[in-house]
PDB file of C-alpha atoms in Angstrom:
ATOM      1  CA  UNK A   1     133.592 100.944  66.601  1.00 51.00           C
ATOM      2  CA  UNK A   2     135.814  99.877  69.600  1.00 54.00           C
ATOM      3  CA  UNK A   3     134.921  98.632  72.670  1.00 51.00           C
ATOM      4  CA  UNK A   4     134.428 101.942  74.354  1.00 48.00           C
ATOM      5  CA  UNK A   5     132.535 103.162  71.709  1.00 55.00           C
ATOM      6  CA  UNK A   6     130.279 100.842  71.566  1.00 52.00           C
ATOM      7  CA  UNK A   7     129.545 100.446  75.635  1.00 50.00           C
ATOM      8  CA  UNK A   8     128.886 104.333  75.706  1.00 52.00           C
ATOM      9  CA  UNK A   9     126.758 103.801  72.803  1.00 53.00           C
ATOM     10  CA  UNK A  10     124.578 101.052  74.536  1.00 55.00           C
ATOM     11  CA  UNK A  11     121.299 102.749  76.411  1.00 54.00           C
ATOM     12  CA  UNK A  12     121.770 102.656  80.093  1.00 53.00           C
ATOM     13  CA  UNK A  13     119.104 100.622  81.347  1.00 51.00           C
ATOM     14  CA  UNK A  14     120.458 101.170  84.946  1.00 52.00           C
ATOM     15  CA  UNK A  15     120.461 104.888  85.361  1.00 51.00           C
ATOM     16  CA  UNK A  16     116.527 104.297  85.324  1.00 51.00           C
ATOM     17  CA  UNK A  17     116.343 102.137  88.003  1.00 58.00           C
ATOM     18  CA  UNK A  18     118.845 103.840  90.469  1.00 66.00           C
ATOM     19  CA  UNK A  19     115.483 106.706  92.188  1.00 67.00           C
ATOM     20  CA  UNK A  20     113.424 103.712  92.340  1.00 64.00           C
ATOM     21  CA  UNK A  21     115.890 101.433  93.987  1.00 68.00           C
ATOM     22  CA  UNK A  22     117.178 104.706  95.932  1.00 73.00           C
ATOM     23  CA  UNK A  23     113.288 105.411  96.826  1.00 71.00           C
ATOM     24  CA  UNK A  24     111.939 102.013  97.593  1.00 68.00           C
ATOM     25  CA  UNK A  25     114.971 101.956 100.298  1.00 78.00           C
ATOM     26  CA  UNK A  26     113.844 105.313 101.811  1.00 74.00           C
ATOM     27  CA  UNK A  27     110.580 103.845 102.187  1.00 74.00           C
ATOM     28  CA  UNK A  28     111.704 100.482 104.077  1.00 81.00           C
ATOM     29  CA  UNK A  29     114.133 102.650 106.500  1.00 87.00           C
ATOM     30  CA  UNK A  30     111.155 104.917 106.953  1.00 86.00           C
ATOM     31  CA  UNK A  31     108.413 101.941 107.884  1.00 84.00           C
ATOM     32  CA  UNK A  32     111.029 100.325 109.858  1.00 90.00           C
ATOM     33  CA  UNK A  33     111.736 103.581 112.442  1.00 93.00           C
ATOM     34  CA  UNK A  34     107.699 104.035 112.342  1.00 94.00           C
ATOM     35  CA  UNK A  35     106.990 100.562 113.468  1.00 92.00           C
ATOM     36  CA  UNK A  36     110.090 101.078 115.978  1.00 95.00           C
ATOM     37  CA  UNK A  37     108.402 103.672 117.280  1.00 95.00           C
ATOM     38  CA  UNK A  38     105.107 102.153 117.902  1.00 95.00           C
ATOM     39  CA  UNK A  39     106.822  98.796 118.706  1.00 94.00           C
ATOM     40  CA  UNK A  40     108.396 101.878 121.609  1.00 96.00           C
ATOM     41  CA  UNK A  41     105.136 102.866 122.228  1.00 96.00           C
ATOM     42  CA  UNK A  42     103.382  99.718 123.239  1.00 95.00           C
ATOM     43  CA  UNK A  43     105.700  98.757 125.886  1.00 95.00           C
ATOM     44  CA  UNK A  44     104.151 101.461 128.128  1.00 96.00           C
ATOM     45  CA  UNK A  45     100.869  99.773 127.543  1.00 96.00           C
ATOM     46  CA  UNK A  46      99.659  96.679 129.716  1.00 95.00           C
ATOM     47  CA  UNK A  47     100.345  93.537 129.017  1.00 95.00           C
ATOM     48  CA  UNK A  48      96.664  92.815 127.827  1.00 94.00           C
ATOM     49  CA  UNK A  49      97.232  95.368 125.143  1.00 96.00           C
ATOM     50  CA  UNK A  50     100.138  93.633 123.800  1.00 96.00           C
ATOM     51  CA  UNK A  51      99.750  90.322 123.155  1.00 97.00           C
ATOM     52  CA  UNK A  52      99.797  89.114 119.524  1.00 96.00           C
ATOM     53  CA  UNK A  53      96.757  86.938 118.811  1.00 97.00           C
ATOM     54  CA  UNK A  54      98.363  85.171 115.512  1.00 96.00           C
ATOM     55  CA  UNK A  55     101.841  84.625 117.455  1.00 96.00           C
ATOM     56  CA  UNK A  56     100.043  83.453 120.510  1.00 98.00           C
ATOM     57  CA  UNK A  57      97.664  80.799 118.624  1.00 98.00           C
ATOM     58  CA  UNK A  58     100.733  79.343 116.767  1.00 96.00           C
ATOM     59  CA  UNK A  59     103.024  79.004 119.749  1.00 97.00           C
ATOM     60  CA  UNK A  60     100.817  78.826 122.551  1.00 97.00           C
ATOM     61  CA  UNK A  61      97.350  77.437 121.678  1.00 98.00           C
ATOM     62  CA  UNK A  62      98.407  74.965 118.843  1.00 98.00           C
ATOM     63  CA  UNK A  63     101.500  73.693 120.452  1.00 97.00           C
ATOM     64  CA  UNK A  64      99.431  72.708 123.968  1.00 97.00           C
ATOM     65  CA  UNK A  65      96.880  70.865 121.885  1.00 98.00           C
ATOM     66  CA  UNK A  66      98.951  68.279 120.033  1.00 98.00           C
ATOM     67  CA  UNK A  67      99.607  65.010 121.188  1.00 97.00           C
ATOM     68  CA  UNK A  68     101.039  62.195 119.696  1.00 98.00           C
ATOM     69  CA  UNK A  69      98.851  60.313 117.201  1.00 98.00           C
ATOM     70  CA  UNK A  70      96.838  62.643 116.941  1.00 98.00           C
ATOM     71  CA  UNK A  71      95.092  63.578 113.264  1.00 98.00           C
ATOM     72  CA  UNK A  72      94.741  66.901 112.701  1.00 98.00           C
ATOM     73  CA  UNK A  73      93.043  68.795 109.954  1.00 98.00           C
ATOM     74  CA  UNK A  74      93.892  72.097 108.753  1.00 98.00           C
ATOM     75  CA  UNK A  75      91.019  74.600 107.508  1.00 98.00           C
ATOM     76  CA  UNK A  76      92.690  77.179 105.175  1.00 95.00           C
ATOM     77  CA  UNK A  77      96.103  76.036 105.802  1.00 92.00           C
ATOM     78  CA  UNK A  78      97.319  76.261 102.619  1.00 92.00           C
ATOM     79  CA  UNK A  79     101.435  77.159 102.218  1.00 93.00           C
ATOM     80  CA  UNK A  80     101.206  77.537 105.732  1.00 92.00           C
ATOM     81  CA  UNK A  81      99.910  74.238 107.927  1.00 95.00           C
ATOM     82  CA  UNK A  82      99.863  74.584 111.727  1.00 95.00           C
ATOM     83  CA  UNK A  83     102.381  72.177 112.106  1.00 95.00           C
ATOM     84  CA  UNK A  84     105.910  71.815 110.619  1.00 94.00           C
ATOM     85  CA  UNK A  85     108.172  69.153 109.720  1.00 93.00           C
ATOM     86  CA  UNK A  86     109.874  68.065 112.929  1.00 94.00           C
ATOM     87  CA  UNK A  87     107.013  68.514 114.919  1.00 96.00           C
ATOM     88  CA  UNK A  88     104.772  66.205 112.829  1.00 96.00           C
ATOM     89  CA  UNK A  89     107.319  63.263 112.313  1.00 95.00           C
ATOM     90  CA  UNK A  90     108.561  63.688 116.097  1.00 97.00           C
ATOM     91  CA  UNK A  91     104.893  63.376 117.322  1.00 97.00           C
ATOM     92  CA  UNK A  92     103.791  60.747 114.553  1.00 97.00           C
ATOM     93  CA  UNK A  93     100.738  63.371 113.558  1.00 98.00           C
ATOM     94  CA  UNK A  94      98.529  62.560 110.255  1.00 98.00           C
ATOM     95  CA  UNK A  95      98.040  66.286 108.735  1.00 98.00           C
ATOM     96  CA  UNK A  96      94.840  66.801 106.671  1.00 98.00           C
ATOM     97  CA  UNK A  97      94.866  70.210 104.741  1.00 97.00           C
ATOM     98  CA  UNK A  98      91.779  71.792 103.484  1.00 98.00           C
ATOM     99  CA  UNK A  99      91.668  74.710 101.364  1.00 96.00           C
ATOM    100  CA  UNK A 100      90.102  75.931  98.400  1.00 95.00           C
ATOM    101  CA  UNK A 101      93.095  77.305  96.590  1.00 93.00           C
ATOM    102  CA  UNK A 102      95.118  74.348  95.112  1.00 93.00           C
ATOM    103  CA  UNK A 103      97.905  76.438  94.363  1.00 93.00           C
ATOM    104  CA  UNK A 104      98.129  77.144  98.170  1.00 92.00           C
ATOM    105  CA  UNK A 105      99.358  73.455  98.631  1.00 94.00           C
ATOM    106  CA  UNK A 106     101.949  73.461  95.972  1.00 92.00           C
ATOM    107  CA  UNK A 107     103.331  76.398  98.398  1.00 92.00           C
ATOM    108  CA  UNK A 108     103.812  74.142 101.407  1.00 94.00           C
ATOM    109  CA  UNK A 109     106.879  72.088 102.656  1.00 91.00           C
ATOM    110  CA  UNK A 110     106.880  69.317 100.161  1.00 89.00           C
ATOM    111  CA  UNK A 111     105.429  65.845 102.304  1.00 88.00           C
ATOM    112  CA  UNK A 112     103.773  67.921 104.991  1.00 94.00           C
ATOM    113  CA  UNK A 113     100.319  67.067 104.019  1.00 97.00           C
ATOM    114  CA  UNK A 114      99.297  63.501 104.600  1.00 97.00           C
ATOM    115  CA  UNK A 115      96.369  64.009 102.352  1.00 96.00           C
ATOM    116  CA  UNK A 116      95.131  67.619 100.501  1.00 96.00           C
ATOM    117  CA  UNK A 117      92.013  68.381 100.344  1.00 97.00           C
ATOM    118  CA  UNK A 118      90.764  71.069  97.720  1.00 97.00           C
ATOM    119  CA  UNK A 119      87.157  72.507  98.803  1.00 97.00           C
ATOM    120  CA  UNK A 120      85.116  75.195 100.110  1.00 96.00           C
ATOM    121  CA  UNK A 121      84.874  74.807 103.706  1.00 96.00           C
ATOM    122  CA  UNK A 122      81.173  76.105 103.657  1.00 94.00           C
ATOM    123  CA  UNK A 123      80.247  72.588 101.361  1.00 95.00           C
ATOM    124  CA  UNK A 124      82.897  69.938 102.663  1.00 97.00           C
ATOM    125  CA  UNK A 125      81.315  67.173 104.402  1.00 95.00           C
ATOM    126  CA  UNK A 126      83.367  64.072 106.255  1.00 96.00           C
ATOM    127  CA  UNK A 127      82.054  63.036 109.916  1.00 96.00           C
ATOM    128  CA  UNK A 128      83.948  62.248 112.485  1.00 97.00           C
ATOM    129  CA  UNK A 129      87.883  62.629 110.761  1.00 97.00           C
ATOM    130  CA  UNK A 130      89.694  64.820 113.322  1.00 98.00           C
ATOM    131  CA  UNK A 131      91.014  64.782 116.527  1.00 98.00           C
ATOM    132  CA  UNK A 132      92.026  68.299 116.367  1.00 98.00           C
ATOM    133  CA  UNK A 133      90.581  70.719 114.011  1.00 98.00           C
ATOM    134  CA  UNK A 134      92.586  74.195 113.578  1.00 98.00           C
ATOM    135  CA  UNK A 135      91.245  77.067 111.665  1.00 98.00           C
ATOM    136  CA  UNK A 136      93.687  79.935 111.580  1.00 97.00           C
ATOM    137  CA  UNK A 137      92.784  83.592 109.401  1.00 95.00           C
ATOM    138  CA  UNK A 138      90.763  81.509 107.343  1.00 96.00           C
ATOM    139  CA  UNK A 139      86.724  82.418 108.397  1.00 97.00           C
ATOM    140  CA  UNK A 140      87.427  85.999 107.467  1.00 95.00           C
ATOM    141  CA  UNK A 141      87.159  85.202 103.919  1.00 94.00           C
ATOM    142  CA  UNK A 142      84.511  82.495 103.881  1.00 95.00           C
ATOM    143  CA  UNK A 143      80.898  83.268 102.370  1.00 94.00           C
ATOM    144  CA  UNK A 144      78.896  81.644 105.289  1.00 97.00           C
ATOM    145  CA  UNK A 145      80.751  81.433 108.821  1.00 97.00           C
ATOM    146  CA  UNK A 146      78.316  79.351 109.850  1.00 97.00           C
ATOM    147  CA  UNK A 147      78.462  77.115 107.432  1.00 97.00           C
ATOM    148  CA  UNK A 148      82.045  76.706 108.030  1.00 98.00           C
ATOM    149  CA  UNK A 149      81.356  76.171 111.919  1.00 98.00           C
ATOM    150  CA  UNK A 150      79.099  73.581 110.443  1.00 98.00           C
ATOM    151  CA  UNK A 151      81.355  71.597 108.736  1.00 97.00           C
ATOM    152  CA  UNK A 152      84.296  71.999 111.351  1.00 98.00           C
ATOM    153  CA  UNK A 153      82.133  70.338 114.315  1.00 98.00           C
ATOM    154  CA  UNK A 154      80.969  67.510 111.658  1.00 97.00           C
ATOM    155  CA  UNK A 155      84.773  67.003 110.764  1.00 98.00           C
ATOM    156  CA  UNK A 156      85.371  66.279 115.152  1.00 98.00           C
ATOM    157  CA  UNK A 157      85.267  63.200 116.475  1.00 98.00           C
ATOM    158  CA  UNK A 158      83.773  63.291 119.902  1.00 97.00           C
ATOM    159  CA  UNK A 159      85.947  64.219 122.063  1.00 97.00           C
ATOM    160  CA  UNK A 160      87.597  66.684 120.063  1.00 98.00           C
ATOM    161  CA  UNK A 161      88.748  69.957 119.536  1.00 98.00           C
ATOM    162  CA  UNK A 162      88.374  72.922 117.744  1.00 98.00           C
ATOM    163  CA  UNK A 163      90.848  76.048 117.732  1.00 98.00           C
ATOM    164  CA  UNK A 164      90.196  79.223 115.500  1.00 98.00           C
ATOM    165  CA  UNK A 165      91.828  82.488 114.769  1.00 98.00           C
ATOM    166  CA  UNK A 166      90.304  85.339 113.262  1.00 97.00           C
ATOM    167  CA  UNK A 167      90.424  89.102 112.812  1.00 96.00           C
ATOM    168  CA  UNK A 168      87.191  90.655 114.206  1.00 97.00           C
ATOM    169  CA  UNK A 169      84.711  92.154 111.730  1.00 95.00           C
ATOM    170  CA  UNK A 170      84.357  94.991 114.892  1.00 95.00           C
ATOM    171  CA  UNK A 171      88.004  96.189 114.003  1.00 95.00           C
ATOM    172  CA  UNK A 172      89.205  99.143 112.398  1.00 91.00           C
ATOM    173  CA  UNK A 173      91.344  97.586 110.115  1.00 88.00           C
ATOM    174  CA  UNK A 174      88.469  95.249 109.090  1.00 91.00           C
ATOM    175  CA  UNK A 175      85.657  98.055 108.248  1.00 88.00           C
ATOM    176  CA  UNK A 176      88.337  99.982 106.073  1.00 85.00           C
ATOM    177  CA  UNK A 177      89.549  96.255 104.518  1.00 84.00           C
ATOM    178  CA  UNK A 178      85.336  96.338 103.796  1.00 84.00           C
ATOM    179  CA  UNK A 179      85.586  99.722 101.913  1.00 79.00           C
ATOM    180  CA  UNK A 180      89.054  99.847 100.135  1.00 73.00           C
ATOM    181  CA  UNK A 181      88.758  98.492  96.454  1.00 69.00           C
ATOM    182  CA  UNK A 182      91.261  95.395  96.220  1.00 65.00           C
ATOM    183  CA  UNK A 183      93.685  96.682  93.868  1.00 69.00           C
ATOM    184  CA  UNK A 184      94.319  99.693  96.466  1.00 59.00           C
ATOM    185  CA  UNK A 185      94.769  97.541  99.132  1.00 57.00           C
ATOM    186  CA  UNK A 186      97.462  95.070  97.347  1.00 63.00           C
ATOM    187  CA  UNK A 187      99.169  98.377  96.558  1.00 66.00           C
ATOM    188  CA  UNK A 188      99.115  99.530 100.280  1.00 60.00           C
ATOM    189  CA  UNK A 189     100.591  96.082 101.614  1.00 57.00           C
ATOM    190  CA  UNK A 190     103.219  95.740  98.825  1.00 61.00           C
ATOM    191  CA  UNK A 191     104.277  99.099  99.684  1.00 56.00           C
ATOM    192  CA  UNK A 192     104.569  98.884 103.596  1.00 54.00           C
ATOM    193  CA  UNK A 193     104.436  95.322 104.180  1.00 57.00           C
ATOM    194  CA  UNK A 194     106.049  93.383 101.303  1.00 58.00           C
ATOM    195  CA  UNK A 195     106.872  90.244 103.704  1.00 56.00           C
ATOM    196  CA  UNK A 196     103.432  89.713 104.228  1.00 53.00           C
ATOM    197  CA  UNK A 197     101.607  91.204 101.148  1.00 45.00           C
ATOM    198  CA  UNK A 198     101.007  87.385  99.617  1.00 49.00           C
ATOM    199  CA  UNK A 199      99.079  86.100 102.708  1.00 48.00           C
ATOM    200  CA  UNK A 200      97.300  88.997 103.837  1.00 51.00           C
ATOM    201  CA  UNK A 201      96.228  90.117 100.152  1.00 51.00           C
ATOM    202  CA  UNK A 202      93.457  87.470 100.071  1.00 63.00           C
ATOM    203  CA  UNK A 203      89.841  89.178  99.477  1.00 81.00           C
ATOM    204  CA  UNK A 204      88.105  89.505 103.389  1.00 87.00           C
ATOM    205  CA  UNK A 205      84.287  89.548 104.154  1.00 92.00           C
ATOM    206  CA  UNK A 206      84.269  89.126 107.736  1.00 95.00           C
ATOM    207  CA  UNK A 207      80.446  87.066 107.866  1.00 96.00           C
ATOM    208  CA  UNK A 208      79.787  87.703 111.049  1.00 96.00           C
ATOM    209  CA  UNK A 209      83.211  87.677 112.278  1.00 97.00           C
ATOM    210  CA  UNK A 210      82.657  88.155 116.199  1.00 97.00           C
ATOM    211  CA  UNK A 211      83.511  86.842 119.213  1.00 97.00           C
ATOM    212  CA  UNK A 212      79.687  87.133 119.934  1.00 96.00           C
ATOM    213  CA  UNK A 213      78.767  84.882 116.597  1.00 98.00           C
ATOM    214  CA  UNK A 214      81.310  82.385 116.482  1.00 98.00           C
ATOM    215  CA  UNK A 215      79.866  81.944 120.431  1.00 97.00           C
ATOM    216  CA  UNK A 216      76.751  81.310 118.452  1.00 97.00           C
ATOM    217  CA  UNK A 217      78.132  79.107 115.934  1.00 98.00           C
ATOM    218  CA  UNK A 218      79.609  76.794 117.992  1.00 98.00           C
ATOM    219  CA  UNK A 219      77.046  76.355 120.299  1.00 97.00           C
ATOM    220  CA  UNK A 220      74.107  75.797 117.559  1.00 97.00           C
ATOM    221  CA  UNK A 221      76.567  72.745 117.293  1.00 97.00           C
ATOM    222  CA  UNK A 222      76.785  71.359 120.061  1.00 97.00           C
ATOM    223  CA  UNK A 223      80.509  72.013 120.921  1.00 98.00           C
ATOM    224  CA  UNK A 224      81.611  73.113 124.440  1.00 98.00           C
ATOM    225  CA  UNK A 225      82.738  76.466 124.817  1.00 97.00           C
ATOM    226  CA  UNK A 226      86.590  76.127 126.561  1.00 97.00           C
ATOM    227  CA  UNK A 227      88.112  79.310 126.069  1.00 97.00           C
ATOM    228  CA  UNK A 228      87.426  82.549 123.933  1.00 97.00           C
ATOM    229  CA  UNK A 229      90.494  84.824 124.468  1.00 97.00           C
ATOM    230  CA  UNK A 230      90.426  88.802 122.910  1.00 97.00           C
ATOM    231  CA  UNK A 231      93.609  90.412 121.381  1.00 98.00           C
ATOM    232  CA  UNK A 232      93.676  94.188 121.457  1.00 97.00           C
ATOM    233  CA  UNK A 233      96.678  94.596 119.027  1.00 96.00           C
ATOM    234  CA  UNK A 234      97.495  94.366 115.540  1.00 91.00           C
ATOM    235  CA  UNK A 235     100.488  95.781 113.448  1.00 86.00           C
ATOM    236  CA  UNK A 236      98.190  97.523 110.378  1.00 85.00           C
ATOM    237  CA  UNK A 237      98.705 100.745 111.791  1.00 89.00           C
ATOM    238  CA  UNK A 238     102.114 100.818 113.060  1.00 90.00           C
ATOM    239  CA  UNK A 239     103.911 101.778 109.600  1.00 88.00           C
ATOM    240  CA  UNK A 240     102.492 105.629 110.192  1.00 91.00           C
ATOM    241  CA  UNK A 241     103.701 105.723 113.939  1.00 95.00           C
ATOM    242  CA  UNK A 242     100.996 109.009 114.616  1.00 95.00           C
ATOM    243  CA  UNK A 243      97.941 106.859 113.214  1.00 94.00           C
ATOM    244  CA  UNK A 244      99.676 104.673 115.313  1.00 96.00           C
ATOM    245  CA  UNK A 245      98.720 106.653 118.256  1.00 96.00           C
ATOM    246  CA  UNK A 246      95.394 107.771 117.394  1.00 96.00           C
ATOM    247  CA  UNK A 247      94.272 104.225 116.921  1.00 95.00           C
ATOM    248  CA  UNK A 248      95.805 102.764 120.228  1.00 96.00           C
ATOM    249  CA  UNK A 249      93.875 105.623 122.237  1.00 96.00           C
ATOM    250  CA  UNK A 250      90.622 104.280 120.644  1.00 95.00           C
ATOM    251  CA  UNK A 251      91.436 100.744 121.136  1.00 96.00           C
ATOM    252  CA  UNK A 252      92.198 101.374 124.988  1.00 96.00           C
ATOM    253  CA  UNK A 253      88.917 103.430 124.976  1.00 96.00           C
ATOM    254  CA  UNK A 254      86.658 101.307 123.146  1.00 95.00           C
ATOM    255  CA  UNK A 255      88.006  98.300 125.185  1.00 96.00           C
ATOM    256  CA  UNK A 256      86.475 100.132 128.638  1.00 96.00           C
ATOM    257  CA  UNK A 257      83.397 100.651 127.190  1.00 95.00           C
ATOM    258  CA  UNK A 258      82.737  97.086 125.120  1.00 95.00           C
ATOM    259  CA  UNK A 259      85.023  94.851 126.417  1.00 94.00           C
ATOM    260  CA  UNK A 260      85.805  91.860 124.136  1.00 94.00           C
ATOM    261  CA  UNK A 261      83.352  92.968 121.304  1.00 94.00           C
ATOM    262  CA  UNK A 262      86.672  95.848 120.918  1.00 95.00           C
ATOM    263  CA  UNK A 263      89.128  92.917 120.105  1.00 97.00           C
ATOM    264  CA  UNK A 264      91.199  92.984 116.936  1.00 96.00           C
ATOM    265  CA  UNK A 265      91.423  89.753 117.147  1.00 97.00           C
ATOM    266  CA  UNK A 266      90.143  86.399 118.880  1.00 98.00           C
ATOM    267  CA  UNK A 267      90.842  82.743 119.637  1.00 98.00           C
ATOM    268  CA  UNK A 268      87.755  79.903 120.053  1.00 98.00           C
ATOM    269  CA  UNK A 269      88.742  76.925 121.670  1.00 98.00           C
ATOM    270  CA  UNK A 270      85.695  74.624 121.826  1.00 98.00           C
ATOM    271  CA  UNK A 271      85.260  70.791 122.202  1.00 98.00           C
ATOM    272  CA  UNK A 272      83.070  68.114 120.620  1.00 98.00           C
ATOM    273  CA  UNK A 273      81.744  65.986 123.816  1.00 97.00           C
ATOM    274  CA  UNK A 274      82.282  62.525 123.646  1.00 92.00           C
ATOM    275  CA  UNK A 275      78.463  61.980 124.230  1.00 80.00           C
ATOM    276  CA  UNK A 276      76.811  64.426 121.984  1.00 58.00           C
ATOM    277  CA  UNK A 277      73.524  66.002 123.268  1.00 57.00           C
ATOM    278  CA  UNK A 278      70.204  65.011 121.226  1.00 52.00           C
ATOM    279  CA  UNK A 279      69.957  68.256 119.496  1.00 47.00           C
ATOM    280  CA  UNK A 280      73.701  67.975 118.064  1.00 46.00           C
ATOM    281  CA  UNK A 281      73.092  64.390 116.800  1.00 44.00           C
ATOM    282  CA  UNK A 282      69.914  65.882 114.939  1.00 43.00           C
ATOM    283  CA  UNK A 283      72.186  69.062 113.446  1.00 50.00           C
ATOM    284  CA  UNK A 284      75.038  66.055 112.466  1.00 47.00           C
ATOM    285  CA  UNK A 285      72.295  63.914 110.843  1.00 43.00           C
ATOM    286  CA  UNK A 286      70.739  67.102 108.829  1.00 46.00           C
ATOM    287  CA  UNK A 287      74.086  68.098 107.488  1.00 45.00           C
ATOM    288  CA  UNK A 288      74.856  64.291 106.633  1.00 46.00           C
ATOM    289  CA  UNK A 289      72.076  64.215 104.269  1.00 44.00           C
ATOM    290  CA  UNK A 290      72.867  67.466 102.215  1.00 46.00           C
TER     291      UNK A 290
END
């Protein structure tokens, strides 16, 4: 058998994957002019209705927080820490990572973490560690929010603060993340948002995920309420560019009629005073002894 013979003899192994390839690119051109569209869409809007909560907290909130010295310790972090490289050497921060996934570290830039801690948030106990404490899509997927408000305010030294991110249990997106079995949902992201699939595919339970409860929370702790700041806008439903549609109109109603309890999303900044009152030492001491 010759050369010839024996390539057209060999199974073609390629001819199979050619209508997948072919497909899966039909799909990203296709998600791309649907999110155009919406992306279109949403500059007719006000600006209220298009401000990205996650893209605002990591370079507006976060940035205007840090200082130099400063120790800062990451809840849920993970491959992803609030603060990269250059900003960390240039402003001589001590990063802290907690997360409960130790495989999450091993994702990170490699010397980011000054120390990794690997630990349920709801449990961890260690008074008095952090200047700044930042929590960022993490408390959607917690057991016990309030436990995890718990240990955050413990982890503040007085004087501190807290900044939080999270989706809002009151969403859309959030009640059908509640009701879609997991598998389906790893499908769905893998299919229309691959770039993001490995961070957003985490199981969610959204424990009292609310504006109105993490008011609560922080409050049972004796933190000081600074700033709690509603984002009407997230990109779930942009890939199907008429759902697209449908859901803006009953963001922009649901917004007149409930105000910040129709967020998609929300930012807590709250502080740990420097004297606490008498009923947050007694809270500190309680958790102390567990």
């Amino acid at each position: 058998m010759n050369a010839v013979q024996a390539k057209a003899a060999r199974p073609d192994t390629t001819s199979g994957r050619r209508p997948a390839h072919w497909m899966g690119r039909v799909l990203r051109q296709l998600v791309a002019s649907q999110v155009a569209l919406s992306q279109a869409f949403d500059r007719l809007l006000p600006r209220s209705f298009r401000i990205d909560g996650a893209k605002d907290f990591k370079h507006r909130v976060v940035p205007n927080r840090l200082r130099s010295g400063i120790v800062v310790y990451d809840i849920g972090g993970g491959a992803r820490p609030c603060v990269d490289v250059v900003t960390k050497r240039l402003l001589e921060i001590t990063l802290v990572g907690l997360d409960i996934d130790e495989e999450q570290f091993a994702k990170a830039p490699a010397g980011l973490y000054d120390r990794a801690i690997v630990a349920d948030i709801g449990t961890y106990r260690e008074p008095h560690a952090a200047d700044l404490v930042v929590c960022k899509s993490t408390l959607e997927h917690v057991r016990d929010t309030e436990a995890a408000f718990a240990t955050m305010a413990q982890l503040l030294k007085p004087g501190g603060t807290l900044l939080v991110f999270a989706p809002s249990r009151n969403a859309l997106y959030a009640r059908l993340n509640l009701l879609l079995p997991e598998r389906l949902k790893r499908r769905l992201l893998s299919a229309f948002m691959p770039d993001q699939a490995d961070h957003l595919g985490f199981p969610a339970r959204y424990d009292r995920c609310t504006p109105c409860d993490f008011r609560r929370f922080a409050s049972c702790q004796g933190l000081e309420i600074e700033e709690l700041r509603p984002y009407y806008i997230t990109s779930y439903f942009s890939v199907v560019f008429p759902l697209y549609l449908l859901w803006r109109a009953w963001i922009i109603a649901y917004r007149a009629l409930a105000r910040e309890y129709a967020a998609e999303t929300f930012v807590l900044i709250a502080r740990k005073p420097r004297t606490p009152a008498s009923g947050a030492s007694v809270q500190e001491l309680r958790l102390s002894k567990r």
